[in-house]
mmCIF file of C-alpha atoms in Angstrom:
data_model
loop_
_atom_site.group_PDB
_atom_site.id
_atom_site.type_symbol
_atom_site.label_atom_id
_atom_site.label_comp_id
_atom_site.label_asym_id
_atom_site.label_seq_id
_atom_site.Cartn_x
_atom_site.Cartn_y
_atom_site.Cartn_z
ATOM 1 C CA UNK A 1 -36.680 32.146 -9.226
ATOM 2 C CA UNK A 2 -32.904 33.040 -9.875
ATOM 3 C CA UNK A 3 -30.030 30.209 -10.002
ATOM 4 C CA UNK A 4 -28.667 31.381 -7.231
ATOM 5 C CA UNK A 5 -31.838 31.431 -5.190
ATOM 6 C CA UNK A 6 -32.599 27.663 -6.194
ATOM 7 C CA UNK A 7 -29.147 26.785 -5.235
ATOM 8 C CA UNK A 8 -29.371 28.247 -1.861
ATOM 9 C CA UNK A 9 -32.994 26.834 -1.233
ATOM 10 C CA UNK A 10 -31.617 23.231 -2.122
ATOM 11 C CA UNK A 11 -28.725 23.595 0.174
ATOM 12 C CA UNK A 12 -30.483 24.999 3.038
ATOM 13 C CA UNK A 13 -33.354 21.588 2.554
ATOM 14 C CA UNK A 14 -30.020 19.621 2.442
ATOM 15 C CA UNK A 15 -28.696 21.210 5.912
ATOM 16 C CA UNK A 16 -32.283 20.647 7.166
ATOM 17 C CA UNK A 17 -32.078 16.859 6.330
ATOM 18 C CA UNK A 18 -28.557 16.495 7.407
ATOM 19 C CA UNK A 19 -29.300 17.688 10.804
ATOM 20 C CA UNK A 20 -32.231 15.830 10.907
ATOM 21 C CA UNK A 21 -29.979 12.536 10.251
ATOM 22 C CA UNK A 22 -27.697 13.072 12.502
ATOM 23 C CA UNK A 23 -29.862 13.551 15.144
ATOM 24 C CA UNK A 24 -31.200 10.468 14.653
ATOM 25 C CA UNK A 25 -34.565 11.740 13.071
ATOM 26 C CA UNK A 26 -34.337 11.011 9.537
ATOM 27 C CA UNK A 27 -32.676 8.687 6.909
ATOM 28 C CA UNK A 28 -30.713 9.516 3.755
ATOM 29 C CA UNK A 29 -27.454 8.238 4.505
ATOM 30 C CA UNK A 30 -24.536 7.004 6.885
ATOM 31 C CA UNK A 31 -24.362 10.643 8.290
ATOM 32 C CA UNK A 32 -21.689 9.591 11.021
ATOM 33 C CA UNK A 33 -19.677 7.844 8.366
ATOM 34 C CA UNK A 34 -18.644 5.432 11.128
ATOM 35 C CA UNK A 35 -17.345 8.042 13.582
ATOM 36 C CA UNK A 36 -20.645 8.166 15.688
ATOM 37 C CA UNK A 37 -22.469 10.292 17.576
ATOM 38 C CA UNK A 38 -22.678 13.159 14.547
ATOM 39 C CA UNK A 39 -19.252 12.911 13.487
ATOM 40 C CA UNK A 40 -17.826 12.326 9.979
ATOM 41 C CA UNK A 41 -14.720 10.388 9.380
ATOM 42 C CA UNK A 42 -12.243 11.899 7.229
ATOM 43 C CA UNK A 43 -9.077 9.631 6.266
ATOM 44 C CA UNK A 44 -5.936 10.789 4.094
ATOM 45 C CA UNK A 45 -2.746 9.294 3.689
ATOM 46 C CA UNK A 46 0.527 11.281 4.461
ATOM 47 C CA UNK A 47 0.922 12.983 1.403
ATOM 48 C CA UNK A 48 -2.487 14.727 1.771
ATOM 49 C CA UNK A 49 -2.329 15.684 5.601
ATOM 50 C CA UNK A 50 -1.955 19.694 5.319
ATOM 51 C CA UNK A 51 -4.649 19.758 2.979
ATOM 52 C CA UNK A 52 -6.682 17.500 4.717
ATOM 53 C CA UNK A 53 -6.304 19.330 7.809
ATOM 54 C CA UNK A 54 -7.124 22.609 6.200
ATOM 55 C CA UNK A 55 -10.326 21.417 4.871
ATOM 56 C CA UNK A 56 -11.742 20.081 7.580
ATOM 57 C CA UNK A 57 -10.770 22.929 9.810
ATOM 58 C CA UNK A 58 -12.858 25.159 7.208
ATOM 59 C CA UNK A 59 -16.018 22.523 7.006
ATOM 60 C CA UNK A 60 -16.009 22.171 10.824
ATOM 61 C CA UNK A 61 -16.633 25.908 11.249
ATOM 62 C CA UNK A 62 -19.471 25.678 8.845
ATOM 63 C CA UNK A 63 -21.260 22.478 9.019
ATOM 64 C CA UNK A 64 -23.408 21.094 12.110
ATOM 65 C CA UNK A 65 -21.791 17.601 11.685
ATOM 66 C CA UNK A 66 -17.744 17.380 13.041
ATOM 67 C CA UNK A 67 -15.582 15.716 10.639
ATOM 68 C CA UNK A 68 -12.721 13.901 12.245
ATOM 69 C CA UNK A 69 -9.376 13.526 10.482
ATOM 70 C CA UNK A 70 -8.622 9.690 10.514
ATOM 71 C CA UNK A 71 -4.811 8.895 9.672
ATOM 72 C CA UNK A 72 -2.447 5.899 10.358
ATOM 73 C CA UNK A 73 -4.315 3.657 7.767
ATOM 74 C CA UNK A 74 -3.654 2.678 4.216
ATOM 75 C CA UNK A 75 -5.107 4.203 1.007
ATOM 76 C CA UNK A 76 -6.552 0.797 0.358
ATOM 77 C CA UNK A 77 -7.979 0.229 4.038
ATOM 78 C CA UNK A 78 -9.573 3.751 3.848
ATOM 79 C CA UNK A 79 -11.187 3.022 0.420
ATOM 80 C CA UNK A 80 -12.459 -0.371 1.622
ATOM 81 C CA UNK A 81 -14.290 1.483 4.436
ATOM 82 C CA UNK A 82 -15.833 4.202 1.844
ATOM 83 C CA UNK A 83 -16.696 1.073 0.067
ATOM 84 C CA UNK A 84 -18.710 -0.876 2.534
ATOM 85 C CA UNK A 85 -20.299 2.263 4.500
ATOM 86 C CA UNK A 86 -17.834 2.433 7.371
ATOM 87 C CA UNK A 87 -16.466 5.443 6.354
ATOM 88 C CA UNK A 88 -17.531 8.813 4.731
ATOM 89 C CA UNK A 89 -14.665 10.617 3.162
ATOM 90 C CA UNK A 90 -11.116 10.049 2.228
ATOM 91 C CA UNK A 91 -8.279 11.764 0.088
ATOM 92 C CA UNK A 92 -6.744 9.638 -2.120
ATOM 93 C CA UNK A 93 -4.685 9.174 -5.522
ATOM 94 C CA UNK A 94 -6.590 8.766 -8.455
ATOM 95 C CA UNK A 95 -4.436 5.797 -9.474
ATOM 96 C CA UNK A 96 -5.809 4.085 -5.947
ATOM 97 C CA UNK A 97 -9.241 4.804 -7.195
ATOM 98 C CA UNK A 98 -8.785 2.912 -10.267
ATOM 99 C CA UNK A 99 -7.141 0.419 -8.618
ATOM 100 C CA UNK A 100 -9.682 0.130 -5.875
ATOM 101 C CA UNK A 101 -12.536 -0.048 -8.129
ATOM 102 C CA UNK A 102 -11.258 -3.097 -10.345
ATOM 103 C CA UNK A 103 -9.750 -4.873 -7.407
ATOM 104 C CA UNK A 104 -6.110 -4.960 -8.586
ATOM 105 C CA UNK A 105 -3.015 -3.039 -9.304
ATOM 106 C CA UNK A 106 -1.741 -2.259 -5.710
ATOM 107 C CA UNK A 107 -1.038 -4.181 -2.193
ATOM 108 C CA UNK A 108 -4.106 -4.511 -0.106
ATOM 109 C CA UNK A 109 -6.481 -4.498 -2.892
ATOM 110 C CA UNK A 110 -7.795 -8.046 -4.151
ATOM 111 C CA UNK A 111 -11.760 -7.041 -4.431
ATOM 112 C CA UNK A 112 -13.828 -4.736 -6.285
ATOM 113 C CA UNK A 113 -14.725 -1.678 -4.595
ATOM 114 C CA UNK A 114 -17.873 -0.930 -6.805
ATOM 115 C CA UNK A 115 -19.396 1.802 -4.420
ATOM 116 C CA UNK A 116 -16.644 4.180 -4.489
ATOM 117 C CA UNK A 117 -17.203 7.404 -5.936
ATOM 118 C CA UNK A 118 -15.420 10.602 -6.576
ATOM 119 C CA UNK A 119 -16.283 13.945 -5.136
ATOM 120 C CA UNK A 120 -13.963 16.623 -6.437
ATOM 121 C CA UNK A 121 -10.265 16.732 -7.691
ATOM 122 C CA UNK A 122 -7.921 18.699 -5.465
ATOM 123 C CA UNK A 123 -4.639 18.751 -6.698
ATOM 124 C CA UNK A 124 -2.216 16.898 -8.727
ATOM 125 C CA UNK A 125 0.534 14.981 -6.872
ATOM 126 C CA UNK A 126 3.844 15.117 -9.050
ATOM 127 C CA UNK A 127 5.818 12.282 -10.239
ATOM 128 C CA UNK A 128 9.292 13.220 -8.922
ATOM 129 C CA UNK A 129 12.284 11.577 -10.280
ATOM 130 C CA UNK A 130 15.350 11.941 -8.318
ATOM 131 C CA UNK A 131 19.064 11.535 -9.601
ATOM 132 C CA UNK A 132 22.632 11.517 -8.198
ATOM 133 C CA UNK A 133 23.990 14.766 -9.120
ATOM 134 C CA UNK A 134 26.764 13.621 -11.287
ATOM 135 C CA UNK A 135 24.474 11.292 -13.235
ATOM 136 C CA UNK A 136 24.764 12.071 -16.735
ATOM 137 C CA UNK A 137 20.959 12.127 -17.884
ATOM 138 C CA UNK A 138 18.640 15.338 -17.666
ATOM 139 C CA UNK A 139 15.252 13.467 -18.869
ATOM 140 C CA UNK A 140 13.836 9.919 -17.973
ATOM 141 C CA UNK A 141 14.522 9.039 -21.600
ATOM 142 C CA UNK A 142 18.437 9.449 -20.715
ATOM 143 C CA UNK A 143 18.366 6.426 -18.366
ATOM 144 C CA UNK A 144 19.585 3.818 -20.441
ATOM 145 C CA UNK A 145 22.191 1.755 -18.582
ATOM 146 C CA UNK A 146 21.130 3.198 -15.235
ATOM 147 C CA UNK A 147 19.997 1.560 -11.910
ATOM 148 C CA UNK A 148 16.269 2.776 -11.224
ATOM 149 C CA UNK A 149 14.469 2.349 -7.830
ATOM 150 C CA UNK A 150 10.687 2.059 -8.333
ATOM 151 C CA UNK A 151 9.985 1.571 -4.776
ATOM 152 C CA UNK A 152 8.610 -1.460 -2.789
ATOM 153 C CA UNK A 153 7.356 -4.360 -5.044
ATOM 154 C CA UNK A 154 3.175 -4.298 -5.738
ATOM 155 C CA UNK A 155 3.407 -0.754 -4.346
ATOM 156 C CA UNK A 156 1.488 2.192 -5.920
ATOM 157 C CA UNK A 157 4.897 3.990 -6.597
ATOM 158 C CA UNK A 158 5.733 0.817 -8.311
ATOM 159 C CA UNK A 159 2.724 0.434 -10.621
ATOM 160 C CA UNK A 160 3.140 4.213 -11.859
ATOM 161 C CA UNK A 161 6.853 4.088 -12.343
ATOM 162 C CA UNK A 162 6.978 0.988 -14.168
ATOM 163 C CA UNK A 163 4.235 2.379 -16.652
ATOM 164 C CA UNK A 164 6.066 5.556 -16.968
ATOM 165 C CA UNK A 165 9.773 3.644 -17.717
ATOM 166 C CA UNK A 166 7.689 1.386 -19.815
ATOM 167 C CA UNK A 167 7.234 4.797 -22.274
ATOM 168 C CA UNK A 168 10.427 6.146 -21.821
ATOM 169 C CA UNK A 169 11.918 3.113 -24.359
ATOM 170 C CA UNK A 170 15.264 3.463 -21.838
ATOM 171 C CA UNK A 171 16.818 -0.180 -21.133
ATOM 172 C CA UNK A 172 18.055 -0.271 -17.204
ATOM 173 C CA UNK A 173 18.154 -2.286 -14.340
ATOM 174 C CA UNK A 174 15.506 -2.108 -11.392
ATOM 175 C CA UNK A 175 15.741 -1.817 -7.766
ATOM 176 C CA UNK A 176 12.527 -2.131 -5.339
ATOM 177 C CA UNK A 177 13.312 -0.400 -1.733
ATOM 178 C CA UNK A 178 11.501 2.075 0.051
ATOM 179 C CA UNK A 179 12.182 5.908 -0.579
ATOM 180 C CA UNK A 180 14.544 6.659 2.335
ATOM 181 C CA UNK A 181 16.344 3.848 1.831
ATOM 182 C CA UNK A 182 16.787 4.600 -2.064
ATOM 183 C CA UNK A 183 17.821 8.408 -1.184
ATOM 184 C CA UNK A 184 20.606 6.973 1.191
ATOM 185 C CA UNK A 185 21.913 4.428 -1.761
ATOM 186 C CA UNK A 186 21.788 7.857 -4.205
ATOM 187 C CA UNK A 187 23.996 9.371 -1.489
ATOM 188 C CA UNK A 188 26.252 6.430 -1.396
ATOM 189 C CA UNK A 189 26.294 6.094 -5.054
ATOM 190 C CA UNK A 190 24.950 2.450 -5.371
ATOM 191 C CA UNK A 191 21.738 3.827 -6.897
ATOM 192 C CA UNK A 192 21.257 6.272 -9.605
ATOM 193 C CA UNK A 193 17.833 6.978 -9.843
ATOM 194 C CA UNK A 194 14.524 6.565 -7.695
ATOM 195 C CA UNK A 195 11.033 7.419 -8.067
ATOM 196 C CA UNK A 196 8.791 9.300 -5.738
ATOM 197 C CA UNK A 197 5.019 10.672 -5.611
ATOM 198 C CA UNK A 198 3.224 13.132 -3.179
ATOM 199 C CA UNK A 199 2.642 16.300 -2.586
ATOM 200 C CA UNK A 200 5.746 18.903 -2.575
ATOM 201 C CA UNK A 201 8.260 19.048 -0.807
ATOM 202 C CA UNK A 202 8.755 15.390 -0.254
ATOM 203 C CA UNK A 203 10.629 15.316 2.898
ATOM 204 C CA UNK A 204 13.499 12.446 2.223
ATOM 205 C CA UNK A 205 14.257 14.299 -1.054
ATOM 206 C CA UNK A 206 14.099 17.970 0.643
ATOM 207 C CA UNK A 207 16.661 16.466 3.280
ATOM 208 C CA UNK A 208 18.996 15.257 0.715
ATOM 209 C CA UNK A 209 18.893 18.519 -1.262
ATOM 210 C CA UNK A 210 20.990 20.244 -2.861
ATOM 211 C CA UNK A 211 23.004 16.853 -3.273
ATOM 212 C CA UNK A 212 20.770 15.501 -6.296
ATOM 213 C CA UNK A 213 19.295 16.129 -9.319
ATOM 214 C CA UNK A 214 15.856 16.353 -10.595
ATOM 215 C CA UNK A 215 15.059 14.922 -14.068
ATOM 216 C CA UNK A 216 12.624 16.023 -16.427
ATOM 217 C CA UNK A 217 9.284 14.061 -17.847
ATOM 218 C CA UNK A 218 8.475 15.993 -20.754
ATOM 219 C CA UNK A 219 7.983 15.543 -24.490
ATOM 220 C CA UNK A 220 6.328 12.625 -26.000
ATOM 221 C CA UNK A 221 7.206 10.386 -23.192
ATOM 222 C CA UNK A 222 4.938 12.611 -21.064
ATOM 223 C CA UNK A 223 2.116 12.811 -23.782
ATOM 224 C CA UNK A 224 2.335 9.320 -23.915
ATOM 225 C CA UNK A 225 2.384 8.092 -20.323
ATOM 226 C CA UNK A 226 -0.904 10.549 -19.969
ATOM 227 C CA UNK A 227 -2.475 8.750 -23.137
ATOM 228 C CA UNK A 228 -1.508 5.181 -21.592
ATOM 229 C CA UNK A 229 -3.736 5.891 -18.396
ATOM 230 C CA UNK A 230 -6.329 8.231 -17.555
ATOM 231 C CA UNK A 231 -5.265 8.799 -14.195
ATOM 232 C CA UNK A 232 -2.107 10.488 -15.276
ATOM 233 C CA UNK A 233 -2.217 14.501 -15.605
ATOM 234 C CA UNK A 234 0.425 16.919 -17.145
ATOM 235 C CA UNK A 235 2.222 18.642 -14.481
ATOM 236 C CA UNK A 236 5.161 20.694 -13.208
ATOM 237 C CA UNK A 237 7.364 20.892 -10.008
ATOM 238 C CA UNK A 238 7.306 24.690 -9.529
ATOM 239 C CA UNK A 239 11.147 26.060 -9.172
ATOM 240 C CA UNK A 240 12.711 26.569 -5.513
ATOM 241 C CA UNK A 241 10.981 23.675 -4.175
ATOM 242 C CA UNK A 242 14.082 21.938 -3.160
ATOM 243 C CA UNK A 243 16.974 23.933 -2.001
ATOM 244 C CA UNK A 244 19.511 23.794 -5.626
ATOM 245 C CA UNK A 245 16.674 23.359 -7.853
ATOM 246 C CA UNK A 246 15.651 26.847 -9.089
ATOM 247 C CA UNK A 247 14.423 25.345 -12.403
ATOM 248 C CA UNK A 248 10.791 24.268 -13.090
ATOM 249 C CA UNK A 249 10.554 20.493 -13.956
ATOM 250 C CA UNK A 250 7.933 19.108 -16.508
ATOM 251 C CA UNK A 251 6.663 16.022 -15.231
ATOM 252 C CA UNK A 252 3.460 13.942 -14.936
ATOM 253 C CA UNK A 253 0.734 14.147 -11.704
ATOM 254 C CA UNK A 254 -1.705 12.103 -10.065
ATOM 255 C CA UNK A 255 -4.594 13.865 -9.056
ATOM 256 C CA UNK A 256 -5.579 13.924 -5.357
ATOM 257 C CA UNK A 257 -9.138 13.385 -5.103
ATOM 258 C CA UNK A 258 -11.790 13.596 -2.586
ATOM 259 C CA UNK A 259 -13.948 10.366 -2.345
ATOM 260 C CA UNK A 260 -16.912 8.903 -0.733
ATOM 261 C CA UNK A 261 -18.804 5.645 -0.365
ATOM 262 C CA UNK A 262 -21.949 5.575 -2.487
ATOM 263 C CA UNK A 263 -23.924 5.023 0.658
ATOM 264 C CA UNK A 264 -23.027 8.713 2.068
ATOM 265 C CA UNK A 265 -25.705 10.729 2.309
ATOM 266 C CA UNK A 266 -26.488 12.822 -1.190
ATOM 267 C CA UNK A 267 -27.251 16.151 0.730
ATOM 268 C CA UNK A 268 -24.375 15.573 2.962
ATOM 269 C CA UNK A 269 -21.947 15.096 -0.019
ATOM 270 C CA UNK A 270 -23.408 18.306 -1.672
ATOM 271 C CA UNK A 271 -23.288 20.298 0.898
ATOM 272 C CA UNK A 272 -19.876 19.520 1.749
ATOM 273 C CA UNK A 273 -18.989 19.738 -2.014
ATOM 274 C CA UNK A 274 -20.445 23.354 -2.209
ATOM 275 C CA UNK A 275 -18.676 24.434 0.939
ATOM 276 C CA UNK A 276 -15.368 23.302 -0.288
ATOM 277 C CA UNK A 277 -15.581 25.463 -4.050
ATOM 278 C CA UNK A 278 -16.719 28.062 -2.204
ATOM 279 C CA UNK A 279 -14.117 28.387 -0.027
ATOM 280 C CA UNK A 280 -11.684 27.828 -2.573
ATOM 281 C CA UNK A 281 -13.359 30.655 -4.665
ATOM 282 C CA UNK A 282 -13.164 32.775 -1.956
ATOM 283 C CA UNK A 283 -9.307 32.313 -1.453
ATOM 284 C CA UNK A 284 -9.977 30.472 2.115
ATOM 285 C CA UNK A 285 -7.635 27.302 1.376
ATOM 286 C CA UNK A 286 -4.300 27.842 1.090
ATOM 287 C CA UNK A 287 -2.798 24.561 0.675
ATOM 288 C CA UNK A 288 -3.259 23.723 -3.160
ATOM 289 C CA UNK A 289 -6.361 25.513 -3.232
ATOM 290 C CA UNK A 290 -5.744 27.199 -6.666
ATOM 291 C CA UNK A 291 -6.185 23.751 -7.954
ATOM 292 C CA UNK A 292 -9.592 23.418 -6.767
ATOM 293 C CA UNK A 293 -10.745 27.371 -7.279
ATOM 294 C CA UNK A 294 -13.417 28.049 -9.940
ATOM 295 C CA UNK A 295 -13.973 24.586 -11.152
ATOM 296 C CA UNK A 296 -16.733 24.630 -13.626
ATOM 297 C CA UNK A 297 -18.588 21.526 -14.948
ATOM 298 C CA UNK A 298 -15.692 20.350 -17.205
ATOM 299 C CA UNK A 299 -13.100 21.275 -14.753
ATOM 300 C CA UNK A 300 -14.951 19.215 -12.246
ATOM 301 C CA UNK A 301 -15.088 15.923 -13.971
ATOM 302 C CA UNK A 302 -11.454 16.082 -16.306
ATOM 303 C CA UNK A 303 -9.268 15.005 -13.415
ATOM 304 C CA UNK A 304 -11.130 12.035 -12.475
ATOM 305 C CA UNK A 305 -10.667 8.768 -14.074
ATOM 306 C CA UNK A 306 -13.617 7.677 -16.366
ATOM 307 C CA UNK A 307 -13.766 4.425 -14.123
ATOM 308 C CA UNK A 308 -14.721 6.303 -11.082
ATOM 309 C CA UNK A 309 -18.398 7.679 -10.922
ATOM 310 C CA UNK A 310 -19.142 11.140 -9.511
ATOM 311 C CA UNK A 311 -21.436 10.805 -6.423
ATOM 312 C CA UNK A 312 -24.651 11.609 -6.587
ATOM 313 C CA UNK A 313 -24.335 14.416 -4.204
ATOM 314 C CA UNK A 314 -21.292 15.849 -6.411
ATOM 315 C CA UNK A 315 -23.413 15.644 -9.531
ATOM 316 C CA UNK A 316 -26.201 17.804 -7.751
ATOM 317 C CA UNK A 317 -23.617 20.207 -7.568
ATOM 318 C CA UNK A 318 -23.034 20.504 -11.145
ATOM 319 C CA UNK A 319 -26.249 21.739 -11.641
ATOM 320 C CA UNK A 320 -25.597 25.230 -10.345
ATOM 321 C CA UNK A 321 -22.091 25.379 -12.004
#
C-alpha cells in the first residue's frame, strides 16, 4: 500500500471516529471542547484574530464539527482551559505556552499547565521597537541614556522586552505603560522608545506613522536573544508595513502556535492538523499562510519550544511527512 493511501486510510478512520464521538456514540477525547453540541472552541487573542478567522472558516467547510471562535479572554485563561479540558484549541505565543507550562512568567499564570500541547507553529510575531523620529539611535544597542517603555509590569511584553534589553548592553531608564499610552508619550516627547509585539501592522503603531522610527534588532544582540530562550526566532519586518518605513527591519519574533490540551482527541487533532497543512500547501490560507506551507518533520518542530510537547495527534501527522 502506498504512503498516500495509508495516510488517507488513517484520516478516513479518524473522521469516522470523530463523527461517532460528536454524536455521543464513542470516546476518544473531549470532542466538543467546551462548546457543546458538536462544537469545538477555538480561542485567540487580538494579535491572531485574522489568521484564526481564516483557519476556522476553512476548517468549517471541511469538517463535520463546527469550530467556534472565542475571543475576549486572555492567553492565560485560554491556556488554562486547554489544560483542564474545557477548551480544545487556542492560538497563542510560544512564550505564553512556556510560561503556562512552568506556571510563572506572565500575569494570570501561577500554576503549572502540564497538559498543554503544541499542534503546529503558524508564523513569527515580530518584536517591533518604535522610537521618536528624532532619536539619535538606529538599533537597540544604541539606547544608552534613553527612556524605554517595556509594557505593563508582569506582562508578556515586559518579560520579553527586558530579556532583549539585557542582551543589548545599553543602560537606560525603564517605563511600564500600555502601548497606546506609550505611543502618545512618544509623540509628546516624554518617552524615547517603546516595545511592541504582535502581528503586523500593530494598530497604535500604524496610527502614529509616519511620525516614528523603527529600530533594528540585529547582529550579535539578535543572535544572543535567540540563544537565550528557545521561544525567540530570527525575524524581519517587511518593508512598507508602516507609512514612511520603506525598508526591511531585522528583529526577533515569537512564534504563534496552535495549541491543544492533552485530552483533546488524538484523531480530531490529527485531522485538523492535516487539513491546515494541506490548505497551506494549496495556498488557500492568505494570512501568513506562507509560514505554514510545506512544513516537514524538521520545520514542524523547530519553532516550538522544547518544553512544550507535541500533541499525539500532531505527532501522528508527522508519520506521513
